PDB file of C-alpha atoms and ligand atoms in Angstrom:
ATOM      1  CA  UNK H   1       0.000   0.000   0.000  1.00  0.00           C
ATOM      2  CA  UNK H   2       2.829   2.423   0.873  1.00  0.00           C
ATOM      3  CA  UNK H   3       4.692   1.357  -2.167  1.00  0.00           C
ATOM      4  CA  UNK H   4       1.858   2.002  -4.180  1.00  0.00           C
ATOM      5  CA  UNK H   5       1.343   5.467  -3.089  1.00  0.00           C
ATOM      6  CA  UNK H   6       5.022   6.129  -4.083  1.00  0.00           C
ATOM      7  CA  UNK H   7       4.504   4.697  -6.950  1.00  0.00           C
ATOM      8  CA  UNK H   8       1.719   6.705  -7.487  1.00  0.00           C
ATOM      9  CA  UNK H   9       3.272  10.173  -6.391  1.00  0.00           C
ATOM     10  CA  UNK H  10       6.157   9.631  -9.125  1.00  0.00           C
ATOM     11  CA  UNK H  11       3.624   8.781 -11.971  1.00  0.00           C
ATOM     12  CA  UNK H  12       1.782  12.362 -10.888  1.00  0.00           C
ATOM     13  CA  UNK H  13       4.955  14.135 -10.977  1.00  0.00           C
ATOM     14  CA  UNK H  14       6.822  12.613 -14.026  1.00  0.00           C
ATOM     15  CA  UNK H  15       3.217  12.857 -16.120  1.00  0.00           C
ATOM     16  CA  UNK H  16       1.986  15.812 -14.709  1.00  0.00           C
ATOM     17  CA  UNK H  17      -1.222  14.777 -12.958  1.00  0.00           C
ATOM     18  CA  UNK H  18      -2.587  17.244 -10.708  1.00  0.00           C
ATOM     19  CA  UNK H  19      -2.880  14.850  -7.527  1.00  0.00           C
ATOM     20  CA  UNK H  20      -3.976  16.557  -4.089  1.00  0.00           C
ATOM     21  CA  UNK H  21      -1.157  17.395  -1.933  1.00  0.00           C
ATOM     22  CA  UNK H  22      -0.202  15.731   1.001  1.00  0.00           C
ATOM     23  CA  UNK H  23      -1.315  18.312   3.759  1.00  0.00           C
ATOM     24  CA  UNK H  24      -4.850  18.204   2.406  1.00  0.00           C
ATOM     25  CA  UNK H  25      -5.744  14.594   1.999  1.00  0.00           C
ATOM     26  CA  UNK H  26      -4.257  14.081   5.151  1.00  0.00           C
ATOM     27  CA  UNK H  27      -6.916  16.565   6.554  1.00  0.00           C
ATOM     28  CA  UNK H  28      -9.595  15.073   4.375  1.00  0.00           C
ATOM     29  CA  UNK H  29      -9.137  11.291   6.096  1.00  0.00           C
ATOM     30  CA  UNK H  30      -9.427  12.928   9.335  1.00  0.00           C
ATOM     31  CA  UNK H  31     -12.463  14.346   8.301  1.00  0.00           C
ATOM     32  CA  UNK H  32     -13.953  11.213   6.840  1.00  0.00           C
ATOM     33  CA  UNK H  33     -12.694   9.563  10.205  1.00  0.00           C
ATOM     34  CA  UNK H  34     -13.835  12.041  12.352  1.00  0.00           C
ATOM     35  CA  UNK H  35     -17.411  12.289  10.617  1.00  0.00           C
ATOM     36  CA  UNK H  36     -17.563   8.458  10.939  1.00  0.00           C
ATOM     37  CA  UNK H  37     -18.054   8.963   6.873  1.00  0.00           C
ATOM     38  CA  UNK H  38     -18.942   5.508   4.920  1.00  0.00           C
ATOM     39  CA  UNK H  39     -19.955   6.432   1.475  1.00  0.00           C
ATOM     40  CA  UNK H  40     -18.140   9.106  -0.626  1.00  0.00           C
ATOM     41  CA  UNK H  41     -19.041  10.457  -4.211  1.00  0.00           C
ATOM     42  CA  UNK H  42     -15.729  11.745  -5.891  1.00  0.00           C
ATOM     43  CA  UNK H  43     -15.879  14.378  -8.587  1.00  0.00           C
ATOM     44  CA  UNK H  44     -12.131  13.733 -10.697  1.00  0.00           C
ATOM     45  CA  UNK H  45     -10.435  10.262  -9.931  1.00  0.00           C
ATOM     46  CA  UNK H  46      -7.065  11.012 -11.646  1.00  0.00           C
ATOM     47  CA  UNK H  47      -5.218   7.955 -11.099  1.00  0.00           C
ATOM     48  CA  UNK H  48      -7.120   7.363  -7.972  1.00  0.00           C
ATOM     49  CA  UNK H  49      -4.516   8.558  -5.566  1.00  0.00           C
ATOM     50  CA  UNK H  50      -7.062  10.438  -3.307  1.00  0.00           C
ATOM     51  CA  UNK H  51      -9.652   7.820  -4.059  1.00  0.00           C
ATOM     52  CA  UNK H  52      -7.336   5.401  -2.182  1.00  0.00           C
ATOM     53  CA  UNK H  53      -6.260   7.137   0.759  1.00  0.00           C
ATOM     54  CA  UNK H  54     -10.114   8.040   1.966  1.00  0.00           C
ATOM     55  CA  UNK H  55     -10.785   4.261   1.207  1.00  0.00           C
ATOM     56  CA  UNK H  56      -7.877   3.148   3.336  1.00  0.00           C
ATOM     57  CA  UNK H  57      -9.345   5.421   6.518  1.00  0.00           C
ATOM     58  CA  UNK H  58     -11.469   2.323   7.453  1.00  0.00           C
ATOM     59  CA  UNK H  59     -12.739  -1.135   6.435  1.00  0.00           C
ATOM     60  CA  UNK H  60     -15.801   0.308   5.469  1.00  0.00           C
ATOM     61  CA  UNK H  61     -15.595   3.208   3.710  1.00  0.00           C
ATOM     62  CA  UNK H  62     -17.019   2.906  -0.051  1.00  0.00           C
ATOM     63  CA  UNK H  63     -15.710   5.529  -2.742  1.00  0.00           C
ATOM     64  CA  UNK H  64     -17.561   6.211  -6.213  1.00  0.00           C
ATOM     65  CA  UNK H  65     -14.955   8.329  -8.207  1.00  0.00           C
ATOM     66  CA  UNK H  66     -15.953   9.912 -11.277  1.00  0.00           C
ATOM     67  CA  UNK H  67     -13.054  10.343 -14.437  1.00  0.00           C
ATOM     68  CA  UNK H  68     -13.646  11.356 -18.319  1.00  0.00           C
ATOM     69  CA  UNK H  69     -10.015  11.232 -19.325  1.00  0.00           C
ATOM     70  CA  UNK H  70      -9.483   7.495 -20.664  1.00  0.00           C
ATOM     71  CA  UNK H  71      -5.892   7.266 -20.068  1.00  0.00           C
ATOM     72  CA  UNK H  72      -6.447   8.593 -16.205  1.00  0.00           C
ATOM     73  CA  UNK H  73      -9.501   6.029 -16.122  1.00  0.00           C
ATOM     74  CA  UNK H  74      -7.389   3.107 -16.853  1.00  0.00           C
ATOM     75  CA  UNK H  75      -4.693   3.711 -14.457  1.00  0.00           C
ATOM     76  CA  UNK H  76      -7.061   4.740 -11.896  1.00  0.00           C
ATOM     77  CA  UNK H  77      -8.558   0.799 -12.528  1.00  0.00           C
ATOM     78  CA  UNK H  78      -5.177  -0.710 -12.375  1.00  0.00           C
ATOM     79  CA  UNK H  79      -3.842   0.971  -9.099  1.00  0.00           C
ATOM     80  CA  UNK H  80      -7.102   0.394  -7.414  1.00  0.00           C
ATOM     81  CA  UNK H  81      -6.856  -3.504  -8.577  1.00  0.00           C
ATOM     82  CA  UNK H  82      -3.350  -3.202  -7.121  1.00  0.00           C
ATOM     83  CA  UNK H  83      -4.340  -2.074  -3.431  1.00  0.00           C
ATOM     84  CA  UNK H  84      -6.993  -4.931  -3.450  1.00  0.00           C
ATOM     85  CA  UNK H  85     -10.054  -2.386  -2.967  1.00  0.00           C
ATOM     86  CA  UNK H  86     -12.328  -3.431  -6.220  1.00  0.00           C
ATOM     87  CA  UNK H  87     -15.125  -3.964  -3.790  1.00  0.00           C
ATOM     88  CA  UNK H  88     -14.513  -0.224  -2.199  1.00  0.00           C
ATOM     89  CA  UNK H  89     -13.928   1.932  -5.194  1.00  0.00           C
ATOM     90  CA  UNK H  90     -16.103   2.278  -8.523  1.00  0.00           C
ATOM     91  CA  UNK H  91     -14.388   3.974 -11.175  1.00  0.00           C
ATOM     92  CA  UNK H  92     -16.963   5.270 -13.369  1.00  0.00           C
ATOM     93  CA  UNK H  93     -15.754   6.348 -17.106  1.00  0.00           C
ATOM     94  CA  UNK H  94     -17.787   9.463 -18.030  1.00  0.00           C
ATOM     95  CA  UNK H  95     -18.182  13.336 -17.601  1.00  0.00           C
ATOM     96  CA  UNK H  96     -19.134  14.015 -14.703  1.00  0.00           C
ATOM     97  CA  UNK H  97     -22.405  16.554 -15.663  1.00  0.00           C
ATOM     98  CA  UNK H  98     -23.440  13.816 -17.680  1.00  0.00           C
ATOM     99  CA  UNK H  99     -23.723  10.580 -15.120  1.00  0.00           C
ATOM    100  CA  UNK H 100     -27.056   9.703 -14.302  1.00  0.00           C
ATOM    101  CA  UNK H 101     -26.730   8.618 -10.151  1.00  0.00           C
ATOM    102  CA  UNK H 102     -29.152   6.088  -9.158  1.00  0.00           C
ATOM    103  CA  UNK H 103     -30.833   6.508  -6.189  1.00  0.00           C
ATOM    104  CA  UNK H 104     -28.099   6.814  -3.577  1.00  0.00           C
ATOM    105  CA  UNK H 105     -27.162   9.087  -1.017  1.00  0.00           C
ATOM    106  CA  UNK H 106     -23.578  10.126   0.006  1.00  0.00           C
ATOM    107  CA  UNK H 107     -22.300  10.978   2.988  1.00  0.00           C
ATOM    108  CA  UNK H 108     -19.552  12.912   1.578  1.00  0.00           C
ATOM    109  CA  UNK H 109     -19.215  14.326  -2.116  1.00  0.00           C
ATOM    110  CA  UNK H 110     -15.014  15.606  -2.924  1.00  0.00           C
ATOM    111  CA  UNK H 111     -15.126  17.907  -5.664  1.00  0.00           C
ATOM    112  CA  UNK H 112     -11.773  18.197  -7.170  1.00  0.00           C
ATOM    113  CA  UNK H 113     -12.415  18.179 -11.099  1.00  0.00           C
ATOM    114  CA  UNK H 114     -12.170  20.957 -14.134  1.00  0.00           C
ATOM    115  CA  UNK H 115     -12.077  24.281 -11.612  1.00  0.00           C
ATOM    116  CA  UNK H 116     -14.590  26.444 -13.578  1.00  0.00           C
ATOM    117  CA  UNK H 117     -17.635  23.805 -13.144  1.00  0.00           C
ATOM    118  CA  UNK H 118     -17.057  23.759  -9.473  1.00  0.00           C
ATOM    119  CA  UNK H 119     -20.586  25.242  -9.311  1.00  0.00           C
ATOM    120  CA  UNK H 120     -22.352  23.262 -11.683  1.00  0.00           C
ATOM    121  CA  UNK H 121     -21.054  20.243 -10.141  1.00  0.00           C
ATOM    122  CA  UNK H 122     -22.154  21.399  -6.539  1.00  0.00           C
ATOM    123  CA  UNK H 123     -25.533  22.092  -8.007  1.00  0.00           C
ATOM    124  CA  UNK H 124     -26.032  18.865  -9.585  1.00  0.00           C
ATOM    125  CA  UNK H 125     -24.493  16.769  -6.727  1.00  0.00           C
ATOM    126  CA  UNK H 126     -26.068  17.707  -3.826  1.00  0.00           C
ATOM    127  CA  UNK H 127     -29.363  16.413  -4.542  1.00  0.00           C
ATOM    128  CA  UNK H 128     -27.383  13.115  -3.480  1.00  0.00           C
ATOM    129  CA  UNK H 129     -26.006  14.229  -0.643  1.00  0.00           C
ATOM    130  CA  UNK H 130     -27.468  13.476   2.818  1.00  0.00           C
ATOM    131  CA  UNK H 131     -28.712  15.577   5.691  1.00  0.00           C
ATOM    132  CA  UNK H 132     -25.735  16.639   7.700  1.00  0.00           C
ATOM    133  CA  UNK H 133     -23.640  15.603   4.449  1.00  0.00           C
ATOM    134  CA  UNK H 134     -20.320  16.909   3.488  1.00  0.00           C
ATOM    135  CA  UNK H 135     -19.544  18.140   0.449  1.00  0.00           C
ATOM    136  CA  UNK H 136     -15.821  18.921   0.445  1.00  0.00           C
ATOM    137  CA  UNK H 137     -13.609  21.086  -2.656  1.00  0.00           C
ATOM    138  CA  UNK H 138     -10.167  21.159  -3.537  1.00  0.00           C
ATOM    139  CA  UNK H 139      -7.875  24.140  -5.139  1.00  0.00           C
ATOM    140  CA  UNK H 140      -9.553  26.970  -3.958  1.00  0.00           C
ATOM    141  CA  UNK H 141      -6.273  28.962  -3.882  1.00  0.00           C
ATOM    142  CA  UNK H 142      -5.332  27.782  -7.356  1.00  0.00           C
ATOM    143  CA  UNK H 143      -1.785  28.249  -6.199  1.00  0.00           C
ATOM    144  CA  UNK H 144      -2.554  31.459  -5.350  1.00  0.00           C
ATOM    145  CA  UNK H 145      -4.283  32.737  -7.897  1.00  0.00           C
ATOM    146  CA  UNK H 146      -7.495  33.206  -6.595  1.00  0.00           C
ATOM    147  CA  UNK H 147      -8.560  36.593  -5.420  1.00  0.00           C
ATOM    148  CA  UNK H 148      -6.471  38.126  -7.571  1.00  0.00           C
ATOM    149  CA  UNK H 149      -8.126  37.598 -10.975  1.00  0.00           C
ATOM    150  CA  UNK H 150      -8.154  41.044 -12.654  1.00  0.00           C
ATOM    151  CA  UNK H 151      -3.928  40.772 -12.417  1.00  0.00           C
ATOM    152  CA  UNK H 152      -4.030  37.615 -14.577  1.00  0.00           C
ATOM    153  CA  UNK H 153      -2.965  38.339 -18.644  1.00  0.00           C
ATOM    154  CA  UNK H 154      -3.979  34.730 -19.792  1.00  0.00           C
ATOM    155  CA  UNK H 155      -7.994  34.936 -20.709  1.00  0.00           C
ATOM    156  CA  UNK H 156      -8.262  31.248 -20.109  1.00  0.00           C
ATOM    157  CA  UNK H 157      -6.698  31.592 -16.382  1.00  0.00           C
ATOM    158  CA  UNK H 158      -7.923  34.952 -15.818  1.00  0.00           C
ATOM    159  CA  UNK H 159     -11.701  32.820 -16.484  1.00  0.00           C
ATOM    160  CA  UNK H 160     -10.706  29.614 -14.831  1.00  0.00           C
ATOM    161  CA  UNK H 161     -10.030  31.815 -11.423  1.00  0.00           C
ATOM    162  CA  UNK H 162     -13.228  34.447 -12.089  1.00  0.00           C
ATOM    163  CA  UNK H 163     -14.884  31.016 -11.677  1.00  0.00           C
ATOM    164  CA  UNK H 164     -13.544  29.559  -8.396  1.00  0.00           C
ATOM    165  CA  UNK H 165     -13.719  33.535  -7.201  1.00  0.00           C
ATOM    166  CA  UNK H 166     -17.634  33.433  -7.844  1.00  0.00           C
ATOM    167  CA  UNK H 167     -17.753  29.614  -6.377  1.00  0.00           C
ATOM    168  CA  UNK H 168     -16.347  30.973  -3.071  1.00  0.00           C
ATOM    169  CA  UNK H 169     -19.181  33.534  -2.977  1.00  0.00           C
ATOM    170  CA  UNK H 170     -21.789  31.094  -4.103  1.00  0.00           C
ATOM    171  CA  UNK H 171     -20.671  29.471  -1.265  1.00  0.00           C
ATOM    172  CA  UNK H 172     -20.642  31.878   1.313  1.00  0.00           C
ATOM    173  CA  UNK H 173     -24.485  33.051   0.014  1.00  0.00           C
ATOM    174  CA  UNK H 174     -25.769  29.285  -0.022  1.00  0.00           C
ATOM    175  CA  UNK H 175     -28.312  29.342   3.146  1.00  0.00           C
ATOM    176  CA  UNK H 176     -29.047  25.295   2.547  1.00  0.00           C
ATOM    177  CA  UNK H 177     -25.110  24.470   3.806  1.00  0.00           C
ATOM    178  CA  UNK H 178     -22.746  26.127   5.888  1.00  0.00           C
ATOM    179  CA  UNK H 179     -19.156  26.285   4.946  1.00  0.00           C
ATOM    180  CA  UNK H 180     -15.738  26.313   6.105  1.00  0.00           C
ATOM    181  CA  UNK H 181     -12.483  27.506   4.490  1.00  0.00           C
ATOM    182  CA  UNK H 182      -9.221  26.095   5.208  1.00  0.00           C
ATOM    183  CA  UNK H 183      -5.990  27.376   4.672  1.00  0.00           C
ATOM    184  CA  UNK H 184      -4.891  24.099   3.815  1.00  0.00           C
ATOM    185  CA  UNK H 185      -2.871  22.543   1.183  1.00  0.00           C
ATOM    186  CA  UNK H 186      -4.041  24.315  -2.042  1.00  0.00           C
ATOM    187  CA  UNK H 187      -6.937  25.679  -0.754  1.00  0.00           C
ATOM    188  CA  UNK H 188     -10.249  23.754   0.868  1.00  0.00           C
ATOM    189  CA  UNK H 189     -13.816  24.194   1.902  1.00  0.00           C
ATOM    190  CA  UNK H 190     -16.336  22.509   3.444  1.00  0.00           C
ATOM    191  CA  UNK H 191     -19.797  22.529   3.234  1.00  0.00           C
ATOM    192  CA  UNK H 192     -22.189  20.900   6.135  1.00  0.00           C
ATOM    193  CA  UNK H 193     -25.313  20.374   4.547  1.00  0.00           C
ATOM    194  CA  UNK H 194     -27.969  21.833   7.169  1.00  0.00           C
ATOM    195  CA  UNK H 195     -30.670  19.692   8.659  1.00  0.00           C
ATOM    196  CA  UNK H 196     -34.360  20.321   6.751  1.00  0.00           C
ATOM    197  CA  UNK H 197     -36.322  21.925   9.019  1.00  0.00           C
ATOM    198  CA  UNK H 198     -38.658  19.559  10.520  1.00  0.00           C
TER     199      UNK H 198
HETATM  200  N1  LIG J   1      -8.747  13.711  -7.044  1.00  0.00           N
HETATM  201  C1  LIG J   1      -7.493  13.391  -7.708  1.00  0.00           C
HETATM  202  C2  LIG J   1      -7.038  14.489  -8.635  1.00  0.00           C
HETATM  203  C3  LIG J   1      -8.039  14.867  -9.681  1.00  0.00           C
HETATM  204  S1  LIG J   1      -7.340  15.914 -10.920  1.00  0.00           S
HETATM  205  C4  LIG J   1      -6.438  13.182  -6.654  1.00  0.00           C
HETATM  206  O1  LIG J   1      -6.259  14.072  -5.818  1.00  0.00           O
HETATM  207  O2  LIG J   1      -5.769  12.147  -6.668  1.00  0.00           O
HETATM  208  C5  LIG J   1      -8.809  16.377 -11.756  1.00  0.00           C
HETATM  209  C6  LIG J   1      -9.355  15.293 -12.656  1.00  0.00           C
HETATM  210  O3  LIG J   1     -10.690  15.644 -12.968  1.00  0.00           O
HETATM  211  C7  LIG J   1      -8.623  15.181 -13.981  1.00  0.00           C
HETATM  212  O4  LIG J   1      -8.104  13.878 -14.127  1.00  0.00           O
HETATM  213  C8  LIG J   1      -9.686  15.476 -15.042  1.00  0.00           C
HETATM  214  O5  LIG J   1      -9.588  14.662 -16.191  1.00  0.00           O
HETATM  215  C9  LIG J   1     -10.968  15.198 -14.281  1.00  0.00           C
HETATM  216  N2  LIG J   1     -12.134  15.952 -14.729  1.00  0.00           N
HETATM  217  C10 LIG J   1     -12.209  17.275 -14.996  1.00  0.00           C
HETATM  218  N3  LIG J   1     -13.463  17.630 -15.324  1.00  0.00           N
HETATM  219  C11 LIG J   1     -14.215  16.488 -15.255  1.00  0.00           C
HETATM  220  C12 LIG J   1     -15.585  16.202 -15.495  1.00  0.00           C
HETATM  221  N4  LIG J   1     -16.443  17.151 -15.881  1.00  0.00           N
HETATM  222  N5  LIG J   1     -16.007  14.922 -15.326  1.00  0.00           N
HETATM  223  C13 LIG J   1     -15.148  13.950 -14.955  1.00  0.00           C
HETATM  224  N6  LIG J   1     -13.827  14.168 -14.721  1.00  0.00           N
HETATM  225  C14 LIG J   1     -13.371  15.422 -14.868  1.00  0.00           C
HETATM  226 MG1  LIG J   2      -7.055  18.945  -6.416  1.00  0.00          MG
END
Protein backbone atom coordinates (compact mmCIF):
# COMPACT_ATOMS: atom_id res chain seq x y z
CA UNK A 1 0.00 0.00 0.00
CA UNK A 2 2.83 2.42 0.87
CA UNK A 3 4.69 1.36 -2.17
CA UNK A 4 1.86 2.00 -4.18
CA UNK A 5 1.34 5.47 -3.09
CA UNK A 6 5.02 6.13 -4.08
CA UNK A 7 4.50 4.70 -6.95
CA UNK A 8 1.72 6.71 -7.49
CA UNK A 9 3.27 10.17 -6.39
CA UNK A 10 6.16 9.63 -9.13
CA UNK A 11 3.62 8.78 -11.97
CA UNK A 12 1.78 12.36 -10.89
CA UNK A 13 4.95 14.13 -10.98
CA UNK A 14 6.82 12.61 -14.03
CA UNK A 15 3.22 12.86 -16.12
CA UNK A 16 1.99 15.81 -14.71
CA UNK A 17 -1.22 14.78 -12.96
CA UNK A 18 -2.59 17.24 -10.71
CA UNK A 19 -2.88 14.85 -7.53
CA UNK A 20 -3.98 16.56 -4.09
CA UNK A 21 -1.16 17.40 -1.93
CA UNK A 22 -0.20 15.73 1.00
CA UNK A 23 -1.31 18.31 3.76
CA UNK A 24 -4.85 18.20 2.41
CA UNK A 25 -5.74 14.59 2.00
CA UNK A 26 -4.26 14.08 5.15
CA UNK A 27 -6.92 16.56 6.55
CA UNK A 28 -9.60 15.07 4.38
CA UNK A 29 -9.14 11.29 6.10
CA UNK A 30 -9.43 12.93 9.34
CA UNK A 31 -12.46 14.35 8.30
CA UNK A 32 -13.95 11.21 6.84
CA UNK A 33 -12.69 9.56 10.21
CA UNK A 34 -13.84 12.04 12.35
CA UNK A 35 -17.41 12.29 10.62
CA UNK A 36 -17.56 8.46 10.94
CA UNK A 37 -18.05 8.96 6.87
CA UNK A 38 -18.94 5.51 4.92
CA UNK A 39 -19.96 6.43 1.47
CA UNK A 40 -18.14 9.11 -0.63
CA UNK A 41 -19.04 10.46 -4.21
CA UNK A 42 -15.73 11.74 -5.89
CA UNK A 43 -15.88 14.38 -8.59
CA UNK A 44 -12.13 13.73 -10.70
CA UNK A 45 -10.43 10.26 -9.93
CA UNK A 46 -7.07 11.01 -11.65
CA UNK A 47 -5.22 7.96 -11.10
CA UNK A 48 -7.12 7.36 -7.97
CA UNK A 49 -4.52 8.56 -5.57
CA UNK A 50 -7.06 10.44 -3.31
CA UNK A 51 -9.65 7.82 -4.06
CA UNK A 52 -7.34 5.40 -2.18
CA UNK A 53 -6.26 7.14 0.76
CA UNK A 54 -10.11 8.04 1.97
CA UNK A 55 -10.79 4.26 1.21
CA UNK A 56 -7.88 3.15 3.34
CA UNK A 57 -9.34 5.42 6.52
CA UNK A 58 -11.47 2.32 7.45
CA UNK A 59 -12.74 -1.13 6.43
CA UNK A 60 -15.80 0.31 5.47
CA UNK A 61 -15.60 3.21 3.71
CA UNK A 62 -17.02 2.91 -0.05
CA UNK A 63 -15.71 5.53 -2.74
CA UNK A 64 -17.56 6.21 -6.21
CA UNK A 65 -14.96 8.33 -8.21
CA UNK A 66 -15.95 9.91 -11.28
CA UNK A 67 -13.05 10.34 -14.44
CA UNK A 68 -13.65 11.36 -18.32
CA UNK A 69 -10.01 11.23 -19.33
CA UNK A 70 -9.48 7.50 -20.66
CA UNK A 71 -5.89 7.27 -20.07
CA UNK A 72 -6.45 8.59 -16.21
CA UNK A 73 -9.50 6.03 -16.12
CA UNK A 74 -7.39 3.11 -16.85
CA UNK A 75 -4.69 3.71 -14.46
CA UNK A 76 -7.06 4.74 -11.90
CA UNK A 77 -8.56 0.80 -12.53
CA UNK A 78 -5.18 -0.71 -12.37
CA UNK A 79 -3.84 0.97 -9.10
CA UNK A 80 -7.10 0.39 -7.41
CA UNK A 81 -6.86 -3.50 -8.58
CA UNK A 82 -3.35 -3.20 -7.12
CA UNK A 83 -4.34 -2.07 -3.43
CA UNK A 84 -6.99 -4.93 -3.45
CA UNK A 85 -10.05 -2.39 -2.97
CA UNK A 86 -12.33 -3.43 -6.22
CA UNK A 87 -15.12 -3.96 -3.79
CA UNK A 88 -14.51 -0.22 -2.20
CA UNK A 89 -13.93 1.93 -5.19
CA UNK A 90 -16.10 2.28 -8.52
CA UNK A 91 -14.39 3.97 -11.17
CA UNK A 92 -16.96 5.27 -13.37
CA UNK A 93 -15.75 6.35 -17.11
CA UNK A 94 -17.79 9.46 -18.03
CA UNK A 95 -18.18 13.34 -17.60
CA UNK A 96 -19.13 14.02 -14.70
CA UNK A 97 -22.41 16.55 -15.66
CA UNK A 98 -23.44 13.82 -17.68
CA UNK A 99 -23.72 10.58 -15.12
CA UNK A 100 -27.06 9.70 -14.30
CA UNK A 101 -26.73 8.62 -10.15
CA UNK A 102 -29.15 6.09 -9.16
CA UNK A 103 -30.83 6.51 -6.19
CA UNK A 104 -28.10 6.81 -3.58
CA UNK A 105 -27.16 9.09 -1.02
CA UNK A 106 -23.58 10.13 0.01
CA UNK A 107 -22.30 10.98 2.99
CA UNK A 108 -19.55 12.91 1.58
CA UNK A 109 -19.21 14.33 -2.12
CA UNK A 110 -15.01 15.61 -2.92
CA UNK A 111 -15.13 17.91 -5.66
CA UNK A 112 -11.77 18.20 -7.17
CA UNK A 113 -12.41 18.18 -11.10
CA UNK A 114 -12.17 20.96 -14.13
CA UNK A 115 -12.08 24.28 -11.61
CA UNK A 116 -14.59 26.44 -13.58
CA UNK A 117 -17.64 23.80 -13.14
CA UNK A 118 -17.06 23.76 -9.47
CA UNK A 119 -20.59 25.24 -9.31
CA UNK A 120 -22.35 23.26 -11.68
CA UNK A 121 -21.05 20.24 -10.14
CA UNK A 122 -22.15 21.40 -6.54
CA UNK A 123 -25.53 22.09 -8.01
CA UNK A 124 -26.03 18.87 -9.58
CA UNK A 125 -24.49 16.77 -6.73
CA UNK A 126 -26.07 17.71 -3.83
CA UNK A 127 -29.36 16.41 -4.54
CA UNK A 128 -27.38 13.11 -3.48
CA UNK A 129 -26.01 14.23 -0.64
CA UNK A 130 -27.47 13.48 2.82
CA UNK A 131 -28.71 15.58 5.69
CA UNK A 132 -25.73 16.64 7.70
CA UNK A 133 -23.64 15.60 4.45
CA UNK A 134 -20.32 16.91 3.49
CA UNK A 135 -19.54 18.14 0.45
CA UNK A 136 -15.82 18.92 0.44
CA UNK A 137 -13.61 21.09 -2.66
CA UNK A 138 -10.17 21.16 -3.54
CA UNK A 139 -7.88 24.14 -5.14
CA UNK A 140 -9.55 26.97 -3.96
CA UNK A 141 -6.27 28.96 -3.88
CA UNK A 142 -5.33 27.78 -7.36
CA UNK A 143 -1.78 28.25 -6.20
CA UNK A 144 -2.55 31.46 -5.35
CA UNK A 145 -4.28 32.74 -7.90
CA UNK A 146 -7.50 33.21 -6.59
CA UNK A 147 -8.56 36.59 -5.42
CA UNK A 148 -6.47 38.13 -7.57
CA UNK A 149 -8.13 37.60 -10.97
CA UNK A 150 -8.15 41.04 -12.65
CA UNK A 151 -3.93 40.77 -12.42
CA UNK A 152 -4.03 37.61 -14.58
CA UNK A 153 -2.96 38.34 -18.64
CA UNK A 154 -3.98 34.73 -19.79
CA UNK A 155 -7.99 34.94 -20.71
CA UNK A 156 -8.26 31.25 -20.11
CA UNK A 157 -6.70 31.59 -16.38
CA UNK A 158 -7.92 34.95 -15.82
CA UNK A 159 -11.70 32.82 -16.48
CA UNK A 160 -10.71 29.61 -14.83
CA UNK A 161 -10.03 31.81 -11.42
CA UNK A 162 -13.23 34.45 -12.09
CA UNK A 163 -14.88 31.02 -11.68
CA UNK A 164 -13.54 29.56 -8.40
CA UNK A 165 -13.72 33.54 -7.20
CA UNK A 166 -17.63 33.43 -7.84
CA UNK A 167 -17.75 29.61 -6.38
CA UNK A 168 -16.35 30.97 -3.07
CA UNK A 169 -19.18 33.53 -2.98
CA UNK A 170 -21.79 31.09 -4.10
CA UNK A 171 -20.67 29.47 -1.27
CA UNK A 172 -20.64 31.88 1.31
CA UNK A 173 -24.49 33.05 0.01
CA UNK A 174 -25.77 29.29 -0.02
CA UNK A 175 -28.31 29.34 3.15
CA UNK A 176 -29.05 25.30 2.55
CA UNK A 177 -25.11 24.47 3.81
CA UNK A 178 -22.75 26.13 5.89
CA UNK A 179 -19.16 26.28 4.95
CA UNK A 180 -15.74 26.31 6.10
CA UNK A 181 -12.48 27.51 4.49
CA UNK A 182 -9.22 26.09 5.21
CA UNK A 183 -5.99 27.38 4.67
CA UNK A 184 -4.89 24.10 3.82
CA UNK A 185 -2.87 22.54 1.18
CA UNK A 186 -4.04 24.32 -2.04
CA UNK A 187 -6.94 25.68 -0.75
CA UNK A 188 -10.25 23.75 0.87
CA UNK A 189 -13.82 24.19 1.90
CA UNK A 190 -16.34 22.51 3.44
CA UNK A 191 -19.80 22.53 3.23
CA UNK A 192 -22.19 20.90 6.14
CA UNK A 193 -25.31 20.37 4.55
CA UNK A 194 -27.97 21.83 7.17
CA UNK A 195 -30.67 19.69 8.66
CA UNK A 196 -34.36 20.32 6.75
CA UNK A 197 -36.32 21.92 9.02
CA UNK A 198 -38.66 19.56 10.52
N1 LIG B 1 -8.75 13.71 -7.04
C1 LIG B 1 -7.49 13.39 -7.71
C2 LIG B 1 -7.04 14.49 -8.63
C3 LIG B 1 -8.04 14.87 -9.68
S1 LIG B 1 -7.34 15.91 -10.92
C4 LIG B 1 -6.44 13.18 -6.65
O1 LIG B 1 -6.26 14.07 -5.82
O2 LIG B 1 -5.77 12.15 -6.67
C5 LIG B 1 -8.81 16.38 -11.76
C6 LIG B 1 -9.36 15.29 -12.66
O3 LIG B 1 -10.69 15.64 -12.97
C7 LIG B 1 -8.62 15.18 -13.98
O4 LIG B 1 -8.10 13.88 -14.13
C8 LIG B 1 -9.69 15.48 -15.04
O5 LIG B 1 -9.59 14.66 -16.19
C9 LIG B 1 -10.97 15.20 -14.28
N2 LIG B 1 -12.13 15.95 -14.73
C10 LIG B 1 -12.21 17.27 -15.00
N3 LIG B 1 -13.46 17.63 -15.32
C11 LIG B 1 -14.21 16.49 -15.25
C12 LIG B 1 -15.59 16.20 -15.50
N4 LIG B 1 -16.44 17.15 -15.88
N5 LIG B 1 -16.01 14.92 -15.33
C13 LIG B 1 -15.15 13.95 -14.95
N6 LIG B 1 -13.83 14.17 -14.72
C14 LIG B 1 -13.37 15.42 -14.87
MG1 LIG C 1 -7.06 18.95 -6.42
Amino acid sequence: MKELILEMEEYASEHNVPIIEKESITFIMKIIKANNIKNILEIGSAIGYSSILMASVAPDVTVTTIERDETRYMECLKNVKKCNFEQKITVVFQDALEVNLSNVSYDMIFIDAAKGQYTKFFEKFKYFLKDGGIIISDNLKFHGHVGKSSEIESKNLRGLVTKLEDYIVFLKENKEFETNFYDVGDGISVSVKKNEKK
